[in-house]
Amino acid sequence: MAYQIVEGCVNCWACAPLCPSQAIYEAKPHFLIDSVLCTECAGEHPDPQCASICPIEGVILDSLGVPLNPPGSLTGIPPERLAAARAEIQAR
Amino acid sequence: MELKVSDHSGSASAVAGGCSASGCGSSGDALAHLPEHIRAKVHNHPCYSEEAHHHYARMHVAVAPACNIQCHYCNRKYDCANESRPGVVSEVLTPDQAVKKVIAVAAHIPQMTVLGIAGPGDPLANPERTLETFRQLTEKAPDIKLCVSTNGLALPDCVDALCTHNIDHVTITINCVDPDVGAKIYPWIFWQGRRIKGRKGVAILIEQQQKGLEMLVARGVLVKVNSVLIPGVNDEHLKEVSRVVKSKGAFLHNVMPLIAEPEHGTFFGVMGQRGPTHDELQTLQDACAGDMNMMRHCRQCRADAVGMLGEDRGHEFTLEKIETMDIDYGRAMEERRQVHAAIEANREAQRKKSGETFISITALKARRRETPPALIAVATKGGGVINQHFGHAAEFLIYEANDQDVRFIGHRKVDLYCSGGETCGDAETALAKTIQALSGCAAVLCSKIGYEPWGALEAAGIQPNGEHAMEPIEDAVAAVYRELAASGSLERATPAPLRMRA
Ligand code: SF4
Ligand code: SF4
Ligand code: SF4
């Protein structure tokens, strides 16, 4: 049972010092979670710490590969709206 | 390392003409109402004293990447928007690297009196990194003032630690004192191990900000409050914010415009929230000024900016370059002391000179009571004088002149019109944008100006003027206002306001 950090992480350092298991380490191109050390914070915190402070949607996945912070959940920007804005900017 | 160590001599002599601004030192001094001990503290601080920012420089180091809240105007891929322009990413330094950089800059730019930590995230969400940087600097470079900017969430927990490091300036970004307003600005905070969304999170943030403000004031630390003006969200509410923070002892309130574009990827940018117009910003600043001191010269500099306000010399001090510098800080400190003494002598001389200006402006008032006020733009590289080529200006200072007074009201950034080399192909559009940015101004003063922009400015109703090169800004502005008033060209209507853009 372990979480993972995937592409999109902006290397903001917020998660690493919070991890009770010291499972998060700096790496290129982005931070990573040591799957052996990660306990999903069980017994330590009611909420997994990394996923509770990470500001970027979709970059921390649970053991099933499901994002803990799905699109729209942190910024409040509806995903369709973001897609539309992106399309509009690219069409310029 | 080819940096000129005597770099300051050039700028120090350029200071000679001096700034005799009314908003800068005499009648309109925005700091005049403050108690003497506070004035002494901010006297040489380029971010807090309007007058000092013509003479002294500040720098920021980016040691604090993490943040514990989310603001709707921030895209966390970039620097903290509370203190920085979005869209430029700073190189994050370790405390050791940061200390090295600060010492290198202090030795090469003796005018640098202030070191700030402002991000790229929230400095107090990274307390170890921030405090370690301050600890080393307090020890190694005691002549540098330290300051820090924060969203306030972790502030109460850090106040005592900050106080041990001799920090006498703290900036808190406070956009609201009402959780219902705040719920439209902050989607979540991270608090005691949990992400807390919506109004509930904002209520905690507000409580922490206010508590932190009170604790700092109680310990004699200067507190500046920054607010981001978000039209339709907190514009009216900022008057209340101003009143509250003043009553608690904040000494400056700085209202900055929201900068939001879809390409920043922020909530406000994507959702089409607009930023304020120059007029809206000015109106609000005026409304709050009755209540408390406003700071109008803030340039929203980035988290790793180096140099005088409005300039960035960061590229001279990359990690690679500072690695090769060998600095004897004891010697540098002595040199810095001398440069500061020269600047002070200069400022004193300018202050004396400025009295004469007011006599002539008062005389003018007696003759013409009915002339409307005018906005006049100025191109300057610092030192309080008009000393920049129109085409080299990355920003213009805006002064408002009427028949009694000249006051500094803000600055407008522009794309460089003449950036030299290949990029000059874009000159035409850049010029058009510059002219847009100067909309509402009756004249623009610079040291020199090309033939083509001259014609274009005239056509846009903005009178270019290169006749006051090297003259003190406010004297020149007063003189040009007089000419404009005499010619009757101030009676014309001014163009519609423009929205601010990044
Ligand atoms: S879930 Fe908990 S233990 Fe696992 S990496 Fe995140 S913070 Fe560390
Ligand atoms: S908090 Fe999120 S974005 Fe920041 S370093 Fe950790 S995983 Fe990356
Ligand atoms: S406090 Fe600064 S870094 Fe944090 S979300 Fe707000 S603007 Fe961004």
Coordinates of C-alpha atoms and ligand atoms in Angstrom, one line a residue:
Chain A
M1 CA 0.0 0.0 0.0
A2 CA 1.7 3.2 -1.1
Y3 CA 1.0 6.4 -2.9
Q4 CA 2.9 7.8 -5.8
I5 CA 3.8 11.2 -7.2
V6 CA 3.5 11.4 -11.0
E7 CA 4.3 13.9 -13.8
G8 CA 2.9 17.4 -13.1
C9 CA 4.4 17.8 -9.7
V10 CA 6.0 21.3 -9.6
N11 CA 8.6 20.4 -7.0
C12 CA 7.3 22.8 -4.4
W13 CA 8.6 20.9 -1.5
A14 CA 5.4 21.2 0.5
C15 CA 4.8 17.5 1.0
A16 CA 8.3 16.2 1.8
P17 CA 8.7 17.6 5.3
L18 CA 5.2 16.5 6.3
C19 CA 5.6 12.8 5.6
P20 CA 5.7 10.9 8.9
S21 CA 7.6 8.0 7.2
Q22 CA 10.2 10.1 5.4
A23 CA 9.1 8.4 2.2
I24 CA 9.2 11.5 0.0
Y25 CA 12.5 12.4 -1.7
E26 CA 13.7 15.0 -4.1
A27 CA 14.3 13.6 -7.6
K28 CA 14.5 14.7 -11.2
P29 CA 12.2 15.6 -12.9
H30 CA 10.0 15.6 -9.9
F31 CA 9.7 14.4 -6.3
L32 CA 9.0 10.7 -5.7
I33 CA 7.5 8.5 -3.0
D34 CA 9.4 5.5 -1.8
S35 CA 6.8 2.8 -2.0
V36 CA 8.5 0.7 0.6
L37 CA 8.4 3.5 3.2
C38 CA 5.0 5.0 2.5
T39 CA 2.4 3.9 5.0
E40 CA -0.4 6.1 3.5
C41 CA -0.1 7.8 6.9
A42 CA -2.0 4.9 8.6
G43 CA -2.0 5.3 12.3
E44 CA -0.3 8.7 12.1
H45 CA -2.8 11.1 10.6
P46 CA -6.4 10.9 9.7
D47 CA -5.6 12.3 6.2
P48 CA -2.5 11.4 4.1
Q49 CA -0.3 14.4 4.6
C50 CA 1.2 14.7 1.1
A51 CA -2.2 14.7 -0.6
S52 CA -3.6 17.2 1.9
I53 CA -1.1 19.9 1.1
C54 CA -0.2 19.3 -2.5
P55 CA -1.5 22.2 -4.5
I56 CA -1.5 20.5 -7.9
E57 CA -4.4 18.4 -9.0
G58 CA -3.8 14.8 -10.2
V59 CA -0.1 14.4 -9.3
I60 CA -0.5 12.2 -6.2
L61 CA -2.2 8.8 -6.9
D62 CA -3.4 6.2 -4.5
S63 CA -2.4 2.5 -4.7
L64 CA -5.0 1.9 -7.4
G65 CA -3.7 4.8 -9.5
V66 CA -6.6 7.1 -8.7
P67 CA -5.8 10.7 -8.2
L68 CA -6.4 11.9 -4.6
N69 CA -7.0 15.4 -5.8
P70 CA -9.0 15.0 -9.1
P71 CA -9.3 17.9 -11.6
G72 CA -11.2 20.8 -10.3
S73 CA -11.0 19.7 -6.7
L74 CA -8.3 22.2 -5.6
T75 CA -8.5 25.2 -7.9
G76 CA -12.2 25.2 -8.2
I77 CA -11.9 25.6 -12.0
P78 CA -14.3 23.2 -13.7
P79 CA -12.3 20.9 -16.0
E80 CA -14.4 21.9 -19.0
R81 CA -13.7 25.5 -18.4
L82 CA -10.0 24.9 -18.1
A83 CA -10.0 22.9 -21.3
A84 CA -11.9 25.6 -23.1
A85 CA -9.5 28.3 -21.9
R86 CA -6.6 26.2 -23.1
A87 CA -8.1 25.7 -26.5
E88 CA -8.8 29.4 -26.8
I89 CA -5.2 30.3 -25.9
Q90 CA -3.7 27.8 -28.2
A91 CA -5.9 29.0 -31.1
R92 CA -4.5 32.6 -30.8
Chain B
M1 CA 33.9 37.2 -12.3
E2 CA 33.9 40.5 -14.1
L3 CA 31.6 42.5 -12.0
K4 CA 32.7 46.0 -11.3
V5 CA 33.2 46.4 -7.6
S6 CA 33.0 50.2 -7.9
D7 CA 29.6 49.8 -9.5
H8 CA 28.0 52.1 -7.1
S9 CA 30.2 55.1 -7.9
G10 CA 28.2 55.6 -11.2
S11 CA 24.8 55.5 -9.7
A12 CA 25.9 57.4 -6.6
S13 CA 27.0 60.3 -8.8
A14 CA 23.8 60.1 -10.8
V15 CA 22.0 60.8 -7.6
A16 CA 23.5 64.2 -7.5
G17 CA 20.6 66.0 -9.1
G18 CA 18.4 64.6 -6.5
C19 CA 14.8 64.0 -5.8
S20 CA 13.0 67.0 -4.3
A21 CA 9.7 65.3 -4.6
S22 CA 6.9 66.5 -2.4
G23 CA 5.8 62.9 -2.0
C24 CA 9.4 62.3 -1.3
G25 CA 10.5 63.9 1.9
S26 CA 8.8 67.2 2.5
S27 CA 5.1 68.3 2.5
G28 CA 3.5 65.2 1.0
D29 CA 5.8 62.7 2.9
A30 CA 3.6 59.7 3.3
L31 CA 5.6 58.8 6.4
A32 CA 5.3 62.1 8.1
H33 CA 2.6 61.1 10.6
L34 CA 4.6 58.2 11.9
P35 CA 6.4 58.2 15.3
E36 CA 10.0 59.1 15.1
H37 CA 11.3 55.6 15.9
I38 CA 9.3 54.1 13.1
R39 CA 10.4 56.7 10.6
A40 CA 14.0 56.0 11.5
K41 CA 13.4 52.3 10.8
V42 CA 11.9 52.9 7.4
H43 CA 14.0 55.8 6.4
N44 CA 16.4 53.7 4.2
H45 CA 13.9 51.1 3.2
P46 CA 13.2 51.2 -0.5
C47 CA 10.0 49.3 -0.2
Y48 CA 8.5 51.4 2.6
S49 CA 9.7 54.9 2.1
E50 CA 8.8 56.5 -1.2
E51 CA 11.7 58.8 -1.0
A52 CA 14.2 56.1 -0.1
H53 CA 13.3 54.0 -3.1
H54 CA 15.0 56.5 -5.3
H55 CA 18.3 55.9 -3.5
Y56 CA 18.4 52.4 -1.9
A57 CA 18.0 49.0 -3.3
R58 CA 16.4 45.8 -2.0
M59 CA 16.8 42.2 -2.9
H60 CA 14.8 39.0 -2.4
V61 CA 16.1 35.5 -2.3
A62 CA 13.9 32.5 -3.2
V63 CA 14.4 30.0 -0.4
A64 CA 10.8 29.2 0.4
P65 CA 9.0 27.1 -2.3
A66 CA 6.2 25.5 -0.3
C67 CA 2.9 27.1 0.6
N68 CA 0.1 26.3 3.0
I69 CA -2.9 27.9 1.3
Q70 CA -4.2 28.5 -2.1
C71 CA -5.1 31.9 -3.5
H72 CA -7.3 32.2 -6.6
Y73 CA -4.8 34.6 -8.2
C74 CA -1.9 32.2 -7.9
N75 CA -0.7 29.5 -10.2
R76 CA 1.6 27.5 -8.0
K77 CA 3.9 26.7 -10.9
Y78 CA 5.1 30.3 -10.6
D79 CA 6.2 32.6 -7.8
C80 CA 3.8 33.6 -5.0
A81 CA 1.5 36.2 -6.5
N82 CA 1.1 37.9 -3.2
E83 CA 4.6 39.4 -3.6
S84 CA 5.6 38.7 -7.1
R85 CA 4.6 38.9 -10.7
P86 CA 3.2 35.7 -11.8
G87 CA 4.9 34.0 -14.8
V88 CA 8.5 34.1 -13.8
V89 CA 9.9 31.2 -11.9
S90 CA 12.7 31.9 -9.4
E91 CA 15.6 29.6 -8.9
V92 CA 15.0 28.1 -5.5
L93 CA 18.1 28.3 -3.3
T94 CA 19.2 26.5 -0.2
P95 CA 19.8 28.8 2.8
D96 CA 23.6 28.5 2.4
Q97 CA 23.3 29.5 -1.3
A98 CA 21.0 32.3 -0.4
V99 CA 23.4 33.7 2.2
K100 CA 26.3 33.6 -0.3
K101 CA 24.2 35.4 -2.9
V102 CA 23.1 38.1 -0.4
I103 CA 26.7 38.8 0.6
A104 CA 27.9 38.9 -3.0
V105 CA 25.2 41.4 -3.9
A106 CA 25.7 43.5 -0.8
A107 CA 29.4 43.8 -1.7
H108 CA 28.7 44.8 -5.3
I109 CA 25.7 47.0 -4.8
P110 CA 26.3 48.9 -1.6
Q111 CA 22.9 50.6 -2.0
M112 CA 21.3 47.3 -1.2
T113 CA 20.1 47.8 2.4
V114 CA 17.2 45.3 2.6
L115 CA 17.0 41.6 2.1
G116 CA 13.5 40.1 1.9
I117 CA 12.2 36.6 1.7
A118 CA 9.0 36.5 -0.1
G119 CA 8.6 33.1 -1.7
P120 CA 8.3 31.7 -4.3
G121 CA 5.8 30.1 -1.8
D122 CA 5.1 31.3 1.7
P123 CA 8.3 31.9 3.7
L124 CA 6.6 30.8 7.0
A125 CA 5.3 27.6 5.4
N126 CA 9.1 26.9 5.1
P127 CA 10.1 28.0 8.5
E128 CA 13.4 26.1 8.7
R129 CA 14.7 27.4 5.4
T130 CA 13.6 31.0 6.1
L131 CA 14.9 31.2 9.6
E132 CA 18.2 29.5 8.8
T133 CA 18.8 32.2 6.1
F134 CA 18.0 35.0 8.6
R135 CA 20.1 33.4 11.3
Q136 CA 23.2 33.3 9.1
L137 CA 22.7 36.8 7.8
T138 CA 22.1 38.3 11.2
E139 CA 25.5 36.9 12.1
K140 CA 27.5 37.5 8.9
A141 CA 26.0 40.7 7.6
P142 CA 24.6 42.7 10.5
D143 CA 24.2 45.9 8.3
I144 CA 21.5 44.4 6.2
K145 CA 17.9 44.8 7.2
L146 CA 15.8 41.7 7.1
C147 CA 12.2 41.4 6.1
V148 CA 9.7 38.7 5.3
S149 CA 6.3 38.5 3.6
T150 CA 3.7 36.0 4.5
N151 CA 0.1 35.1 3.9
G152 CA -0.1 35.0 7.7
L153 CA -1.4 31.5 8.3
A154 CA 1.7 30.3 10.2
L155 CA 2.7 33.7 11.5
P156 CA 1.6 33.4 15.1
D157 CA 3.8 30.3 15.4
C158 CA 6.8 32.1 14.0
V159 CA 6.7 35.5 15.6
D160 CA 9.0 34.6 18.5
A161 CA 11.5 32.9 16.3
L162 CA 11.5 35.8 13.9
C163 CA 12.1 38.2 16.7
T164 CA 15.3 36.4 17.7
H165 CA 16.7 37.1 14.3
N166 CA 16.5 40.8 14.4
I167 CA 13.7 41.2 11.8
D168 CA 12.0 44.5 12.0
H169 CA 9.8 44.4 9.0
V170 CA 7.0 41.9 8.2
T171 CA 4.5 42.1 5.3
I172 CA 1.2 40.3 5.7
T173 CA -1.0 39.9 2.6
I174 CA -4.5 40.5 3.9
N175 CA -7.2 40.6 1.3
C176 CA -10.2 40.4 3.6
V177 CA -11.4 40.4 7.2
D178 CA -14.7 38.7 6.4
P179 CA -14.7 35.0 5.7
D180 CA -17.6 35.4 3.2
V181 CA -15.5 37.7 1.1
G182 CA -12.5 35.4 1.6
A183 CA -14.3 32.4 0.4
K184 CA -14.2 33.9 -3.1
I185 CA -10.4 34.4 -2.9
Y186 CA -9.1 31.3 -1.1
P187 CA -10.4 27.8 -2.0
W188 CA -8.5 26.0 0.8
I189 CA -5.9 26.1 3.5
F190 CA -3.7 23.4 5.0
W191 CA -4.2 23.5 8.7
Q192 CA -3.1 21.0 11.4
G193 CA -2.7 18.1 9.1
R194 CA -5.8 18.7 7.0
R195 CA -6.9 20.5 4.0
I196 CA -9.8 22.7 5.0
K197 CA -11.9 24.1 2.2
G198 CA -14.1 27.1 1.8
R199 CA -15.3 29.5 4.4
K200 CA -14.2 27.5 7.4
G201 CA -10.6 27.5 6.2
V202 CA -10.7 31.2 5.4
A203 CA -12.0 32.0 8.9
I204 CA -8.9 30.3 10.4
L205 CA -6.7 32.2 8.0
I206 CA -8.2 35.5 8.9
E207 CA -7.9 34.8 12.6
Q208 CA -4.3 33.8 12.2
Q209 CA -3.5 36.9 10.2
Q210 CA -5.0 39.2 12.7
K211 CA -3.4 37.4 15.6
G212 CA 0.0 37.6 13.9
L213 CA -0.4 41.3 13.2
E214 CA -1.3 42.0 16.9
M215 CA 1.6 39.9 18.2
L216 CA 4.1 41.6 15.9
V217 CA 2.9 45.1 16.8
A218 CA 3.0 44.1 20.5
R219 CA 6.7 43.2 20.1
G220 CA 7.5 46.5 18.3
V221 CA 8.0 44.9 14.8
L222 CA 6.9 47.0 11.9
V223 CA 4.0 45.5 9.9
K224 CA 3.0 46.4 6.4
V225 CA -0.2 45.0 5.0
N226 CA -0.5 44.2 1.3
S227 CA -3.9 43.7 -0.3
V228 CA -4.8 42.6 -3.8
L229 CA -7.6 44.6 -5.3
I230 CA -10.1 42.2 -7.0
P231 CA -12.9 44.2 -8.6
G232 CA -16.3 43.0 -7.5
V233 CA -14.8 40.7 -4.8
N234 CA -13.0 42.8 -2.3
D235 CA -12.9 46.3 -3.7
E236 CA -15.3 48.0 -1.3
H237 CA -14.3 45.6 1.5
L238 CA -10.7 46.8 1.4
K239 CA -11.7 50.1 3.0
E240 CA -12.8 48.0 6.0
V241 CA -9.5 46.0 5.8
S242 CA -7.6 49.3 5.9
R243 CA -9.5 50.5 8.9
V244 CA -9.0 47.3 10.8
V245 CA -5.3 46.8 10.1
K246 CA -4.6 50.4 10.9
S247 CA -6.4 50.2 14.2
K248 CA -4.3 47.2 15.1
G249 CA -1.1 49.1 14.4
A250 CA 0.0 48.3 10.8
F251 CA 2.1 51.2 9.5
L252 CA 1.5 50.9 5.8
H253 CA -1.2 49.6 3.6
N254 CA -0.3 48.7 0.1
V255 CA -3.1 48.0 -2.4
M256 CA -1.9 46.2 -5.5
P257 CA -3.9 45.4 -8.6
L258 CA -5.0 41.9 -9.4
I259 CA -3.2 40.7 -12.5
A260 CA -5.2 37.9 -14.1
E261 CA -5.0 36.5 -17.6
P262 CA -6.2 33.1 -18.8
E263 CA -2.7 32.0 -19.7
H264 CA -1.6 32.2 -16.1
G265 CA -3.8 29.3 -15.4
T266 CA -5.1 30.7 -12.2
F267 CA -8.7 30.4 -11.1
F268 CA -9.3 34.2 -11.6
G269 CA -7.5 34.1 -15.0
V270 CA -9.3 31.1 -16.4
M271 CA -12.7 32.2 -15.0
G272 CA -12.4 35.6 -16.6
Q273 CA -12.1 37.7 -13.4
R274 CA -10.8 41.1 -14.6
G275 CA -8.1 43.2 -12.9
P276 CA -8.8 46.8 -11.9
T277 CA -8.3 49.8 -14.2
H278 CA -5.6 52.3 -13.3
D279 CA -8.5 54.6 -12.3
E280 CA -10.1 52.0 -10.0
L281 CA -6.8 51.3 -8.3
Q282 CA -6.2 55.0 -7.8
T283 CA -9.7 55.7 -6.5
L284 CA -9.4 52.9 -4.0
Q285 CA -5.9 54.0 -2.9
D286 CA -7.2 57.5 -2.4
A287 CA -10.2 56.2 -0.4
C288 CA -8.0 54.2 1.9
A289 CA -5.4 57.0 2.1
G290 CA -7.8 59.0 4.2
D291 CA -7.7 56.2 6.6
M292 CA -4.0 55.3 6.5
N293 CA -0.8 55.6 4.7
M294 CA -0.8 54.1 1.2
M295 CA 2.2 52.9 -0.6
R296 CA 2.0 53.7 -4.2
H297 CA 5.5 52.9 -5.4
C298 CA 5.3 49.1 -5.0
R299 CA 6.4 47.3 -8.1
Q300 CA 5.2 43.8 -7.2
C301 CA 8.7 42.6 -7.6
R302 CA 9.5 38.9 -8.1
A303 CA 10.7 36.6 -5.3
D304 CA 14.3 36.7 -6.4
A305 CA 14.6 40.3 -7.6
V306 CA 17.8 42.2 -7.1
G307 CA 18.4 45.9 -7.4
M308 CA 16.6 49.2 -7.2
L309 CA 12.8 48.9 -7.3
G310 CA 11.7 48.4 -10.9
E311 CA 15.0 46.9 -12.0
D312 CA 16.3 43.4 -11.8
R313 CA 20.0 42.6 -11.8
G314 CA 19.5 39.0 -10.8
H315 CA 21.3 37.7 -13.9
E316 CA 24.6 39.2 -12.5
F317 CA 24.3 37.0 -9.5
T318 CA 23.5 33.5 -10.7
L319 CA 24.6 30.5 -8.5
E320 CA 27.4 29.9 -11.0
K321 CA 28.7 33.4 -10.8
I322 CA 28.6 33.8 -7.0
E323 CA 30.4 30.5 -6.6
T324 CA 33.5 32.2 -8.1
M325 CA 33.3 35.4 -6.0
D326 CA 35.5 35.7 -3.0
I327 CA 34.2 38.4 -0.7
D328 CA 35.8 40.1 2.2
Y329 CA 32.6 41.3 3.9
G330 CA 34.4 43.2 6.6
R331 CA 35.9 45.4 3.9
A332 CA 32.7 45.5 1.9
M333 CA 30.8 46.7 5.0
E334 CA 33.2 49.6 5.4
E335 CA 32.7 50.6 1.8
R336 CA 28.9 50.3 2.2
R337 CA 29.0 52.6 5.2
Q338 CA 30.8 55.2 3.1
V339 CA 28.3 54.9 0.2
H340 CA 25.4 55.2 2.6
A341 CA 26.9 58.3 4.1
A342 CA 27.3 59.9 0.7
I343 CA 23.7 59.1 -0.2
E344 CA 22.5 60.6 3.1
A345 CA 24.4 63.8 2.5
N346 CA 22.9 64.0 -0.9
R347 CA 19.4 63.5 0.3
E348 CA 19.9 66.2 2.9
A349 CA 21.0 68.6 0.2
Q350 CA 17.9 67.7 -1.9
R351 CA 15.6 68.3 1.0
K352 CA 16.9 71.8 1.4
K353 CA 16.6 72.5 -2.3
S354 CA 13.0 71.3 -2.5
G355 CA 11.7 74.2 -0.5
E356 CA 12.3 76.6 -3.4
T357 CA 10.1 74.5 -5.7
F358 CA 7.1 75.0 -3.5
I359 CA 7.4 78.7 -3.5
S360 CA 7.2 78.7 -7.3
I361 CA 4.3 76.2 -7.4
T362 CA 2.5 78.3 -4.8
A363 CA 3.0 81.4 -6.9
L364 CA 1.5 79.5 -9.8
K365 CA -1.6 78.7 -7.7
A366 CA -2.2 82.4 -7.1
R367 CA -2.4 83.0 -10.8
R368 CA -4.4 80.1 -12.1
R369 CA -6.9 78.5 -9.8
E370 CA -9.0 76.7 -12.4
T371 CA -6.6 74.5 -14.2
P372 CA -7.4 70.8 -13.9
P373 CA -4.8 68.4 -12.5
A374 CA -2.8 66.4 -15.0
L375 CA -1.0 63.0 -15.0
I376 CA 2.6 63.2 -16.1
A377 CA 4.7 60.2 -16.9
V378 CA 8.5 60.1 -16.1
A379 CA 11.3 57.8 -17.4
T380 CA 13.9 57.4 -14.7
K381 CA 16.6 54.9 -13.8
G382 CA 16.6 56.1 -10.2
G383 CA 18.3 58.8 -8.2
G384 CA 15.2 60.9 -8.3
V385 CA 16.1 62.5 -11.6
I386 CA 14.8 62.2 -15.2
N387 CA 17.6 60.1 -16.7
Q388 CA 16.2 57.5 -19.0
H389 CA 15.7 57.3 -22.7
F390 CA 12.0 56.9 -23.6
G391 CA 12.7 53.7 -25.5
H392 CA 14.7 52.1 -22.7
A393 CA 12.1 52.5 -20.0
A394 CA 10.5 49.3 -18.8
E395 CA 8.2 51.3 -16.7
F396 CA 7.1 54.9 -16.2
L397 CA 6.5 56.7 -12.9
I398 CA 3.2 58.6 -12.9
Y399 CA 2.9 61.9 -11.1
E400 CA -0.2 63.9 -10.6
A401 CA 0.3 67.6 -10.8
N402 CA -2.1 70.4 -10.0
D403 CA -1.6 74.0 -9.4
Q404 CA -0.5 73.4 -5.8
D405 CA 1.3 70.2 -5.6
V406 CA 3.1 67.4 -7.4
R407 CA 2.6 63.9 -6.0
F408 CA 3.7 60.4 -7.0
I409 CA 0.8 58.2 -7.6
G410 CA 2.1 55.0 -9.2
H411 CA 4.0 53.3 -11.9
R412 CA 3.0 51.7 -15.2
K413 CA 5.0 48.9 -16.7
V414 CA 5.6 48.7 -20.5
D415 CA 7.3 46.4 -22.9
L416 CA 10.6 47.8 -24.0
Y417 CA 10.0 49.9 -27.1
C418 CA 13.5 49.7 -28.2
S419 CA 15.2 46.5 -26.9
G420 CA 17.9 46.7 -29.5
G421 CA 19.0 44.0 -32.0
E422 CA 16.7 41.7 -33.7
T423 CA 13.8 42.2 -31.3
C424 CA 13.4 45.8 -32.6
G425 CA 11.2 44.3 -35.3
D426 CA 8.5 44.4 -32.7
A427 CA 9.0 48.1 -32.1
E428 CA 5.8 49.2 -33.7
T429 CA 3.5 47.1 -31.6
A430 CA 5.6 47.7 -28.5
L431 CA 5.3 51.4 -29.1
A432 CA 1.5 51.1 -29.5
K433 CA 1.3 49.2 -26.2
T434 CA 3.5 51.8 -24.4
I435 CA 1.2 54.6 -25.7
Q436 CA -1.7 52.6 -24.4
A437 CA -0.1 52.2 -21.0
L438 CA 0.4 55.9 -20.8
S439 CA -3.2 56.7 -21.6
G440 CA -4.6 59.5 -19.5
C441 CA -1.2 61.2 -19.2
A442 CA -0.8 64.7 -20.5
A443 CA 3.0 64.4 -21.0
V444 CA 5.9 62.1 -20.8
L445 CA 9.3 63.3 -19.6
C446 CA 12.5 61.4 -20.5
S447 CA 16.1 62.1 -21.1
K448 CA 15.8 61.5 -24.8
I449 CA 13.3 60.3 -27.3
G450 CA 13.4 59.2 -30.9
Y451 CA 11.7 60.9 -33.8
E452 CA 9.1 58.2 -34.5
P453 CA 7.8 57.7 -31.0
W454 CA 7.7 61.5 -30.6
G455 CA 5.2 61.8 -33.5
A456 CA 3.1 58.8 -32.3
L457 CA 2.9 60.2 -28.7
E458 CA 1.8 63.6 -30.0
A459 CA -0.8 62.0 -32.2
A460 CA -2.1 60.2 -29.1
G461 CA -2.4 63.5 -27.2
I462 CA 0.6 62.9 -25.0
Q463 CA 3.2 65.6 -25.1
P464 CA 6.7 64.1 -25.2
N465 CA 9.4 66.2 -23.5
G466 CA 13.1 65.6 -23.4
E467 CA 14.1 69.1 -22.1
H468 CA 14.4 68.2 -18.5
A469 CA 17.1 65.5 -18.6
M470 CA 19.0 65.1 -15.3
E471 CA 16.6 67.5 -13.5
P472 CA 14.9 66.5 -10.2
I473 CA 11.6 64.8 -11.1
E474 CA 9.2 66.9 -9.2
D475 CA 10.7 70.2 -10.3
A476 CA 10.5 69.1 -13.9
V477 CA 6.9 67.8 -13.5
A478 CA 5.9 71.1 -12.0
A479 CA 7.6 73.1 -14.8
V480 CA 5.9 71.0 -17.5
Y481 CA 2.6 71.2 -15.8
R482 CA 3.0 75.0 -15.8
E483 CA 3.7 75.0 -19.5
L484 CA 0.8 72.8 -20.3
A485 CA -1.5 74.9 -18.1
A486 CA -0.3 78.1 -19.8
S487 CA -0.9 76.6 -23.3
G488 CA -4.4 75.7 -22.4
S489 CA -3.9 72.0 -23.4
L490 CA -5.1 70.7 -20.1
E491 CA -8.7 71.6 -20.8
R492 CA -9.0 68.7 -23.2
A493 CA -10.8 65.5 -22.0
T494 CA -8.6 62.5 -21.2
P495 CA -9.1 59.1 -22.9
A496 CA -10.9 56.2 -21.4
P497 CA -9.2 54.1 -18.7
L498 CA -7.3 51.0 -19.5
R499 CA -7.2 47.7 -17.8
M500 CA -4.0 46.6 -16.2
R501 CA -2.2 43.7 -17.9
A502 CA 0.7 41.6 -16.8
Ligands
SF4_1 S1 0.8 9.1 2.2 FE1 1.8 9.7 4.1 S2 3.4 8.2 4.4 FE2 2.8 8.1 2.2 S3 4.1 9.5 1.2 FE3 2.3 10.7 1.7 S4 2.8 11.6 3.6 FE4 4.3 10.0 3.3
SF4_2 S1 3.3 18.9 -2.8 FE1 2.7 18.1 -4.8 S2 3.6 19.5 -6.3 FE2 4.6 19.9 -4.3 S3 6.5 18.6 -4.4 FE3 4.9 17.4 -3.4 S4 3.9 16.2 -5.0 FE4 5.1 17.8 -6.0
SF4_3 S1 0.2 32.7 -0.5 FE1 1.5 33.1 -2.3 S2 2.3 31.1 -3.0 FE2 0.6 30.7 -1.5 S3 -1.2 30.4 -2.9 FE3 -1.2 32.6 -2.2 S4 -0.1 33.6 -3.8 FE4 0.4 31.5 -4.1

